[in-house]
Amino acid sequence: MTAPLQLRIGVLHGDGIGPEVVPAAVKVIDAALAAQSEVAIAWQRLPIGHEAIAVCGEPTPATTLEALDILDAWILGPHDSASYPEPWRSQLTPGGAIRKRFDLFANIRPARALTGTDAVVPKMDLVVVRENTEGFYADRNMHVGSGEFMPTPDLAMAVGVVTRRACERIAHEAFRLAQSRRGAVTIAHKANVLSMTTGLFRDVCLEVAQQYPDVAVDHQHIDALAAHLVRHGDSFDVIVTENMFGDILSDLTGELAGSIGIAPSLNSSDTKAMAQAAHGAAPDIAGLGIANPVATILSSAMLLRWLAIKHDRPGCADLASTIETAVDTVITDGIYTADLGGDASTGTFVEAVTTTIARL
Ligand code: ATP
């Protein structure tokens, strides 16, 4: 018998609803682990955000970053950096700092409507593939310093960055993903206005497309695409786009698929991966026990699939399937949180998922 795959996975709660939804995901994975012997996980709690300010005096401590260096992967909660005291409020967010340090260039954000929920686009099943390292997010697109600056108190400027290398690697991610799905990629850009930057993004993606003749490709302006997603969001498969467009678009697709609270996301390089829900810290509902943990649970399932491929251990992907099936079953049974129109608390939902896993 093969020895169990031993994984070390970081647990970073983050801010707002993070301390509610991240432990929920850990609990669900633990429930799935209990029924098998192929994978063992050693969890490592690490402070980030407000918790880290209290314990270490800064939101993104070097000790946390150094601990991540030796982990296989981690689950990161959302951060509410707008509520940090200065100087941290104006600095790179914890999530941005981690993505930059580990060059997590691919942000994969599926939007799949769950049966039994009242989604705006009930048949939506697409994936936004977001370039995660440059583009128009000026706080992380420079090697040193920020691409956003204020020469005078009344003049603010920002620099966008698009490189051939970054476009090529994210395009390959998108086309490979499309090959494993319905075989269609839409390139989202705004080349009629940002002709050099997003024009380069579009053109490089179209060049890469030639290496994937089995994948259908088209390209659309980001604004037109937003409208098309509302009208017929069920006709898209994979959408590849730059950093900021991808962030905005995936909030839209998450909500069209039912709720931003069910929209998972995985950030990865070739060697490291981080599960982090697409949503933010949701400070308006933090501490109320009503946050939807589905996005973080499904992000963690994506992480397990990524680890399965990295370590060539299908048992790890089986864990992900168990978790996804349990989430689908519980929601189909009508147990879900208020953002989806239900009345379950976070705790009730997680309890239902772990009980279902035990029965599968
Ligand atoms: P960020 O910029 O960090 O992504 P944001 O400003 O886009 O954050 P969110 O924190 O994602 O905003 O919240 C947007 C809305 O969605 C809020 O009303 C929030 O309560 C709701 N929301 C976000 N996540 C969840 C969740 N997991 N469960 C329920 N509601 C959520």
Tab-separated table of C-alpha atoms and ligand atoms in Angstrom:
chain	number	residue	atom	x	y	z
A	1	MET	CA	0.000	0.000	0.000
A	2	THR	CA	1.264	3.516	-0.869
A	3	ALA	CA	2.111	5.709	2.102
A	4	PRO	CA	-0.333	8.565	2.675
A	5	LEU	CA	0.484	11.857	0.987
A	6	GLN	CA	1.595	14.143	3.828
A	7	LEU	CA	0.615	17.753	3.200
A	8	ARG	CA	1.409	20.863	5.225
A	9	ILE	CA	-1.267	23.475	4.633
A	10	GLY	CA	-1.367	26.977	6.117
A	11	VAL	CA	-4.535	28.433	7.639
A	12	LEU	CA	-4.734	32.238	7.583
A	13	HIS	CA	-8.066	33.509	8.871
A	14	GLY	CA	-7.829	37.121	7.688
A	15	ASP	CA	-10.376	39.807	8.531
A	16	GLY	CA	-14.147	40.344	8.639
A	17	ILE	CA	-15.908	37.041	7.963
A	18	GLY	CA	-12.544	35.271	7.460
A	19	PRO	CA	-12.468	33.785	11.000
A	20	GLU	CA	-15.918	32.297	10.256
A	21	VAL	CA	-15.448	30.926	6.732
A	22	VAL	CA	-11.822	29.699	6.865
A	23	PRO	CA	-12.305	27.417	9.923
A	24	ALA	CA	-15.497	26.189	8.203
A	25	ALA	CA	-13.419	25.017	5.217
A	26	VAL	CA	-10.881	23.318	7.499
A	27	LYS	CA	-13.698	21.522	9.321
A	28	VAL	CA	-15.151	20.277	6.028
A	29	ILE	CA	-11.753	19.041	4.772
A	30	ASP	CA	-11.145	17.306	8.116
A	31	ALA	CA	-14.496	15.542	7.727
A	32	ALA	CA	-13.492	14.350	4.252
A	33	LEU	CA	-10.056	13.241	5.482
A	34	ALA	CA	-11.635	11.135	8.236
A	35	ALA	CA	-13.099	8.671	5.747
A	36	GLN	CA	-9.843	7.822	3.902
A	37	SER	CA	-6.170	7.060	4.440
A	38	GLU	CA	-4.544	8.357	1.223
A	39	VAL	CA	-3.953	11.931	2.355
A	40	ALA	CA	-2.956	13.403	5.714
A	41	ILE	CA	-2.866	17.136	6.387
A	42	ALA	CA	-0.905	18.978	9.074
A	43	TRP	CA	-2.593	22.386	9.459
A	44	GLN	CA	-0.487	25.386	10.436
A	45	ARG	CA	-2.258	28.502	11.776
A	46	LEU	CA	-0.533	31.742	10.769
A	47	PRO	CA	-1.559	35.308	11.601
A	48	ILE	CA	-2.446	37.814	8.864
A	49	GLY	CA	-4.403	41.099	8.782
A	50	HIS	CA	-5.862	42.530	11.998
A	51	GLU	CA	-4.883	39.427	13.957
A	52	ALA	CA	-1.265	39.926	12.844
A	53	ILE	CA	-1.349	43.641	13.690
A	54	ALA	CA	-2.368	42.652	17.237
A	55	VAL	CA	0.166	39.837	17.588
A	56	CYS	CA	3.140	40.940	15.434
A	57	GLY	CA	2.601	44.686	14.960
A	58	GLU	CA	1.979	44.509	11.181
A	59	PRO	CA	-0.665	42.954	8.875
A	60	THR	CA	1.742	40.904	6.722
A	61	PRO	CA	4.496	39.731	9.104
A	62	ALA	CA	7.772	38.406	7.701
A	63	THR	CA	7.369	35.392	9.994
A	64	THR	CA	4.113	34.479	8.279
A	65	LEU	CA	5.633	34.888	4.803
A	66	GLU	CA	8.676	32.806	5.766
A	67	ALA	CA	6.423	30.077	7.183
A	68	LEU	CA	4.555	29.973	3.845
A	69	ASP	CA	7.888	29.360	2.059
A	70	ILE	CA	8.037	25.828	3.414
A	71	LEU	CA	4.344	24.927	3.198
A	72	ASP	CA	2.764	23.002	0.329
A	73	ALA	CA	-0.173	25.375	0.048
A	74	TRP	CA	-2.496	27.492	2.169
A	75	ILE	CA	-6.032	28.810	2.670
A	76	LEU	CA	-6.216	32.580	2.998
A	77	GLY	CA	-9.242	34.436	4.331
A	78	PRO	CA	-10.225	37.880	3.024
A	79	HIS	CA	-8.570	41.058	4.233
A	80	ASP	CA	-10.213	44.344	5.094
A	81	SER	CA	-7.169	46.502	4.424
A	82	ALA	CA	-9.267	49.684	4.188
A	83	SER	CA	-9.756	49.407	7.959
A	84	TYR	CA	-6.034	49.063	8.815
A	85	PRO	CA	-4.381	52.021	10.533
A	86	GLU	CA	-1.794	53.928	8.516
A	87	PRO	CA	0.807	53.279	7.203
A	88	TRP	CA	-0.604	49.835	6.318
A	89	ARG	CA	-3.865	51.126	4.841
A	90	SER	CA	-1.926	52.667	1.932
A	91	GLN	CA	0.423	49.722	1.483
A	92	LEU	CA	0.146	46.545	-0.535
A	93	THR	CA	-2.633	44.377	0.931
A	94	PRO	CA	-1.712	41.048	2.586
A	95	GLY	CA	-3.229	39.113	-0.318
A	96	GLY	CA	-1.361	41.268	-2.837
A	97	ALA	CA	1.908	40.834	-0.934
A	98	ILE	CA	1.520	37.049	-0.871
A	99	ARG	CA	0.581	36.836	-4.548
A	100	LYS	CA	3.595	38.984	-5.418
A	101	ARG	CA	6.093	37.107	-3.210
A	102	PHE	CA	5.108	33.710	-4.600
A	103	ASP	CA	4.400	34.906	-8.154
A	104	LEU	CA	0.908	33.395	-7.999
A	105	PHE	CA	0.205	34.478	-11.561
A	106	ALA	CA	-2.956	32.508	-12.262
A	107	ASN	CA	-6.189	33.358	-10.497
A	108	ILE	CA	-8.835	30.820	-11.466
A	109	ARG	CA	-12.363	31.920	-10.568
A	110	PRO	CA	-15.212	29.554	-11.498
A	111	ALA	CA	-18.822	30.743	-11.465
A	112	ARG	CA	-21.224	27.812	-11.434
A	113	ALA	CA	-24.876	28.207	-10.464
A	114	LEU	CA	-25.845	25.629	-7.832
A	115	THR	CA	-29.017	23.595	-8.315
A	116	GLY	CA	-31.788	24.694	-5.965
A	117	THR	CA	-30.663	28.323	-5.687
A	118	ASP	CA	-32.279	31.316	-7.304
A	119	ALA	CA	-29.429	32.316	-9.632
A	120	VAL	CA	-29.878	35.180	-12.106
A	121	VAL	CA	-28.308	32.901	-14.736
A	122	PRO	CA	-29.386	29.413	-13.580
A	123	LYS	CA	-27.260	27.514	-16.119
A	124	MET	CA	-24.100	29.568	-15.650
A	125	ASP	CA	-20.959	27.412	-15.596
A	126	LEU	CA	-17.885	29.391	-16.600
A	127	VAL	CA	-14.396	30.176	-15.320
A	128	VAL	CA	-12.724	33.571	-15.234
A	129	VAL	CA	-8.946	33.150	-15.655
A	130	ARG	CA	-7.420	36.319	-14.256
A	131	GLU	CA	-3.808	37.418	-14.751
A	132	ASN	CA	-2.708	38.085	-11.207
A	133	THR	CA	0.647	39.871	-11.244
A	134	GLU	CA	0.464	43.060	-13.333
A	135	GLY	CA	-2.116	44.937	-15.438
A	136	PHE	CA	-3.930	47.873	-13.895
A	137	TYR	CA	-3.520	46.992	-10.219
A	138	ALA	CA	-0.793	49.542	-9.672
A	139	ASP	CA	-0.021	48.537	-6.075
A	140	ARG	CA	1.552	45.252	-7.251
A	141	ASN	CA	2.687	45.790	-10.827
A	142	MET	CA	6.159	47.177	-10.028
A	143	HIS	CA	9.274	45.300	-8.858
A	144	VAL	CA	9.874	48.022	-6.238
A	145	GLY	CA	7.510	50.835	-5.351
A	146	SER	CA	4.003	51.459	-6.609
A	147	GLY	CA	2.671	52.231	-10.068
A	148	GLU	CA	0.246	54.717	-8.482
A	149	PHE	CA	1.553	58.078	-7.343
A	150	MET	CA	0.521	61.676	-6.554
A	151	PRO	CA	2.900	64.353	-7.831
A	152	THR	CA	0.724	66.994	-6.101
A	153	PRO	CA	-2.245	66.708	-3.699
A	154	ASP	CA	-4.527	67.434	-6.656
A	155	LEU	CA	-2.999	65.084	-9.237
A	156	ALA	CA	-3.095	61.293	-9.048
A	157	MET	CA	-1.599	58.982	-11.677
A	158	ALA	CA	-1.441	55.228	-12.209
A	159	VAL	CA	0.610	53.093	-14.558
A	160	GLY	CA	-0.644	49.858	-16.104
A	161	VAL	CA	1.828	47.107	-16.942
A	162	VAL	CA	1.342	44.377	-19.532
A	163	THR	CA	4.178	42.052	-20.539
A	164	ARG	CA	4.290	39.410	-23.255
A	165	ARG	CA	5.569	36.812	-20.759
A	166	ALA	CA	2.670	37.312	-18.317
A	167	CYS	CA	0.103	37.269	-21.137
A	168	GLU	CA	1.589	34.078	-22.563
A	169	ARG	CA	1.577	32.120	-19.321
A	170	ILE	CA	-1.974	33.117	-18.348
A	171	ALA	CA	-3.189	32.382	-21.881
A	172	HIS	CA	-1.731	28.851	-21.673
A	173	GLU	CA	-3.574	28.348	-18.355
A	174	ALA	CA	-6.845	29.430	-19.980
A	175	PHE	CA	-6.489	27.282	-23.103
A	176	ARG	CA	-5.414	24.187	-21.144
A	177	LEU	CA	-8.392	24.683	-18.834
A	178	ALA	CA	-10.749	25.055	-21.802
A	179	GLN	CA	-9.435	21.757	-23.218
A	180	SER	CA	-10.599	20.032	-20.038
A	181	ARG	CA	-14.010	21.772	-20.210
A	182	ARG	CA	-16.215	22.781	-23.169
A	183	GLY	CA	-13.346	24.012	-25.349
A	184	ALA	CA	-14.016	27.748	-25.711
A	185	VAL	CA	-12.015	30.789	-24.602
A	186	THR	CA	-13.170	34.414	-24.665
A	187	ILE	CA	-10.430	37.051	-24.358
A	188	ALA	CA	-11.684	40.142	-22.477
A	189	HIS	CA	-9.890	43.412	-23.266
A	190	LYS	CA	-10.511	47.080	-24.012
A	191	ALA	CA	-8.242	47.464	-27.021
A	192	ASN	CA	-10.390	50.173	-28.618
A	193	VAL	CA	-9.275	52.549	-25.820
A	194	LEU	CA	-6.263	50.957	-24.085
A	195	SER	CA	-4.895	49.861	-27.418
A	196	MET	CA	-1.267	49.146	-26.487
A	197	THR	CA	-1.729	47.519	-23.065
A	198	THR	CA	-4.934	45.524	-23.428
A	199	GLY	CA	-4.217	45.305	-27.162
A	200	LEU	CA	-0.986	43.432	-26.368
A	201	PHE	CA	-2.933	41.197	-23.966
A	202	ARG	CA	-5.474	40.346	-26.689
A	203	ASP	CA	-2.872	39.816	-29.412
A	204	VAL	CA	-0.619	37.549	-27.317
A	205	CYS	CA	-3.646	35.471	-26.244
A	206	LEU	CA	-4.642	35.139	-29.917
A	207	GLU	CA	-1.088	34.007	-30.771
A	208	VAL	CA	-1.180	31.388	-28.001
A	209	ALA	CA	-4.606	30.265	-29.289
A	210	GLN	CA	-2.916	28.974	-32.446
A	211	GLN	CA	-1.251	26.250	-30.351
A	212	TYR	CA	-4.713	25.024	-29.288
A	213	PRO	CA	-6.581	24.399	-32.559
A	214	ASP	CA	-9.160	22.302	-30.674
A	215	VAL	CA	-10.258	25.344	-28.631
A	216	ALA	CA	-12.628	27.959	-30.084
A	217	VAL	CA	-11.497	31.509	-29.382
A	218	ASP	CA	-13.158	34.896	-29.560
A	219	HIS	CA	-12.446	38.270	-28.014
A	220	GLN	CA	-14.725	40.975	-26.632
A	221	HIS	CA	-14.481	44.421	-25.121
A	222	ILE	CA	-14.836	44.146	-21.361
A	223	ASP	CA	-17.871	46.460	-21.207
A	224	ALA	CA	-19.751	44.621	-23.951
A	225	LEU	CA	-18.845	41.326	-22.296
A	226	ALA	CA	-20.325	42.521	-18.984
A	227	ALA	CA	-23.628	43.151	-20.745
A	228	HIS	CA	-23.513	39.807	-22.579
A	229	LEU	CA	-22.859	37.995	-19.300
A	230	VAL	CA	-26.086	39.374	-17.821
A	231	ARG	CA	-28.109	38.467	-20.932
A	232	HIS	CA	-26.639	35.061	-21.766
A	233	GLY	CA	-23.998	34.202	-19.189
A	234	ASP	CA	-24.689	30.497	-19.758
A	235	SER	CA	-23.034	30.609	-23.186
A	236	PHE	CA	-19.479	31.254	-21.912
A	237	ASP	CA	-16.879	28.636	-20.966
A	238	VAL	CA	-13.483	30.209	-20.086
A	239	ILE	CA	-12.860	33.971	-20.002
A	240	VAL	CA	-9.231	35.137	-19.836
A	241	THR	CA	-8.434	38.688	-18.827
A	242	GLU	CA	-6.033	41.055	-17.072
A	243	ASN	CA	-5.868	41.623	-13.329
A	244	MET	CA	-8.360	44.409	-12.596
A	245	PHE	CA	-10.873	43.434	-15.289
A	246	GLY	CA	-10.784	39.889	-13.892
A	247	ASP	CA	-11.406	41.041	-10.344
A	248	ILE	CA	-14.452	43.084	-11.342
A	249	LEU	CA	-15.788	40.539	-13.844
A	250	SER	CA	-15.587	37.660	-11.355
A	251	ASP	CA	-17.675	39.574	-8.784
A	252	LEU	CA	-20.274	39.967	-11.529
A	253	THR	CA	-20.157	36.312	-12.615
A	254	GLY	CA	-20.234	35.141	-8.973
A	255	GLU	CA	-23.344	37.167	-8.284
A	256	LEU	CA	-25.020	36.085	-11.558
A	257	ALA	CA	-24.385	32.467	-10.543
A	258	GLY	CA	-26.247	32.982	-7.260
A	259	SER	CA	-24.073	34.944	-4.847
A	260	ILE	CA	-20.558	36.208	-4.463
A	261	GLY	CA	-20.671	33.989	-1.360
A	262	ILE	CA	-20.412	30.831	-3.512
A	263	ALA	CA	-17.663	32.054	-5.877
A	264	PRO	CA	-14.419	30.141	-5.268
A	265	SER	CA	-10.942	31.090	-6.406
A	266	LEU	CA	-7.491	29.556	-6.592
A	267	ASN	CA	-4.250	31.504	-6.955
A	268	SER	CA	-1.326	29.492	-8.272
A	269	SER	CA	2.160	29.483	-9.722
A	270	ASP	CA	3.863	26.364	-11.041
A	271	THR	CA	4.954	25.424	-7.504
A	272	LYS	CA	2.626	27.060	-4.942
A	273	ALA	CA	-1.115	27.471	-4.573
A	274	MET	CA	-3.429	29.464	-2.354
A	275	ALA	CA	-7.158	29.028	-1.871
A	276	GLN	CA	-8.923	32.339	-1.326
A	277	ALA	CA	-12.608	33.033	-1.988
A	278	ALA	CA	-13.336	35.679	-4.614
A	279	HIS	CA	-15.317	37.763	-2.107
A	280	GLY	CA	-13.958	40.330	0.329
A	281	ALA	CA	-14.117	40.583	4.117
A	282	ALA	CA	-17.822	41.527	4.123
A	283	PRO	CA	-17.480	43.693	7.259
A	284	ASP	CA	-21.235	44.451	7.122
A	285	ILE	CA	-22.031	40.860	8.201
A	286	ALA	CA	-18.863	39.911	10.112
A	287	GLY	CA	-19.498	38.205	13.443
A	288	LEU	CA	-23.206	37.624	12.771
A	289	GLY	CA	-22.769	33.914	11.989
A	290	ILE	CA	-24.560	34.252	8.629
A	291	ALA	CA	-21.599	34.356	6.224
A	292	ASN	CA	-21.750	31.875	3.385
A	293	PRO	CA	-18.728	29.544	3.684
A	294	VAL	CA	-19.303	27.883	0.291
A	295	ALA	CA	-16.806	30.070	-1.600
A	296	THR	CA	-13.979	29.204	0.802
A	297	ILE	CA	-14.982	25.532	1.002
A	298	LEU	CA	-15.024	25.231	-2.808
A	299	SER	CA	-11.752	27.206	-3.074
A	300	SER	CA	-10.212	24.635	-0.731
A	301	ALA	CA	-11.561	21.835	-2.930
A	302	MET	CA	-9.829	23.518	-5.899
A	303	LEU	CA	-6.641	23.570	-3.851
A	304	LEU	CA	-6.932	19.817	-3.252
A	305	ARG	CA	-7.346	19.228	-7.005
A	306	TRP	CA	-4.251	21.331	-7.692
A	307	LEU	CA	-2.290	19.314	-5.095
A	308	ALA	CA	-3.570	16.068	-6.650
A	309	ILE	CA	-2.040	17.057	-9.998
A	310	LYS	CA	1.170	18.385	-8.441
A	311	HIS	CA	1.784	15.192	-6.466
A	312	ASP	CA	0.138	12.856	-8.973
A	313	ARG	CA	-2.178	11.552	-6.235
A	314	PRO	CA	-5.751	11.099	-7.501
A	315	GLY	CA	-6.871	10.405	-3.918
A	316	CYS	CA	-6.447	14.091	-3.219
A	317	ALA	CA	-8.841	14.951	-6.072
A	318	ASP	CA	-11.296	12.381	-4.669
A	319	LEU	CA	-11.386	14.446	-1.472
A	320	ALA	CA	-12.309	17.492	-3.552
A	321	SER	CA	-15.091	15.559	-5.303
A	322	THR	CA	-16.476	14.388	-1.945
A	323	ILE	CA	-16.564	17.965	-0.674
A	324	GLU	CA	-18.181	19.347	-3.846
A	325	THR	CA	-20.814	16.596	-3.872
A	326	ALA	CA	-21.649	17.261	-0.221
A	327	VAL	CA	-22.005	21.015	-0.799
A	328	ASP	CA	-24.255	20.420	-3.830
A	329	THR	CA	-26.371	17.897	-1.886
A	330	VAL	CA	-26.901	20.174	1.103
A	331	ILE	CA	-27.855	23.133	-1.092
A	332	THR	CA	-30.188	21.002	-3.218
A	333	ASP	CA	-31.807	19.921	0.066
A	334	GLY	CA	-32.624	23.597	0.701
A	335	ILE	CA	-30.058	24.317	3.403
A	336	TYR	CA	-28.234	27.545	2.610
A	337	THR	CA	-27.374	30.961	4.018
A	338	ALA	CA	-29.252	34.262	3.689
A	339	ASP	CA	-27.276	35.583	0.705
A	340	LEU	CA	-28.792	32.702	-1.327
A	341	GLY	CA	-32.242	33.340	0.145
A	342	GLY	CA	-32.028	30.686	2.876
A	343	ASP	CA	-32.065	30.887	6.658
A	344	ALA	CA	-29.182	28.585	7.652
A	345	SER	CA	-26.397	29.992	9.785
A	346	THR	CA	-22.781	29.379	8.820
A	347	GLY	CA	-22.584	26.741	11.575
A	348	THR	CA	-25.784	24.946	10.510
A	349	PHE	CA	-24.608	24.790	6.917
A	350	VAL	CA	-21.178	23.426	7.836
A	351	GLU	CA	-22.765	20.861	10.148
A	352	ALA	CA	-25.018	19.698	7.297
A	353	VAL	CA	-22.019	19.387	4.945
A	354	THR	CA	-19.895	17.391	7.415
A	355	THR	CA	-22.837	15.104	8.227
A	356	THR	CA	-23.408	14.546	4.516
A	357	ILE	CA	-19.722	13.742	3.966
A	358	ALA	CA	-19.908	11.118	6.707
A	359	ARG	CA	-22.839	9.492	4.865
A	360	LEU	CA	-21.295	9.544	1.343
B	1	ATP	P1	-12.962	43.349	-1.741
B	1	ATP	O1	-12.690	44.637	-2.422
B	1	ATP	O2	-12.049	43.045	-0.609
B	1	ATP	O3	-13.120	42.202	-2.709
B	1	ATP	P2	-15.682	44.147	-1.661
B	1	ATP	O4	-15.720	45.585	-1.311
B	1	ATP	O5	-15.775	43.741	-3.086
B	1	ATP	O6	-14.402	43.488	-1.018
B	1	ATP	P3	-17.204	42.165	-0.194
B	1	ATP	O7	-16.530	42.176	1.124
B	1	ATP	O8	-16.933	41.032	-1.104
B	1	ATP	O9	-16.921	43.558	-0.896
B	1	ATP	O10	-18.764	42.276	0.053
B	1	ATP	C1	-19.674	42.671	-0.983
B	1	ATP	C2	-21.093	42.285	-0.545
B	1	ATP	O11	-21.220	40.859	-0.626
B	1	ATP	C3	-21.384	42.654	0.903
B	1	ATP	O12	-22.732	43.064	1.026
B	1	ATP	C4	-21.154	41.371	1.658
B	1	ATP	O13	-21.906	41.243	2.837
B	1	ATP	C5	-21.553	40.305	0.640
B	1	ATP	N1	-20.760	39.091	0.831
B	1	ATP	C6	-19.476	38.911	0.498
B	1	ATP	N2	-19.059	37.695	0.840
B	1	ATP	C7	-20.109	37.074	1.415
B	1	ATP	C8	-20.288	35.767	1.977
B	1	ATP	N3	-19.312	34.848	2.027
B	1	ATP	N4	-21.507	35.461	2.490
B	1	ATP	C9	-22.512	36.352	2.439
B	1	ATP	N5	-22.396	37.597	1.910
B	1	ATP	C10	-21.204	37.957	1.405
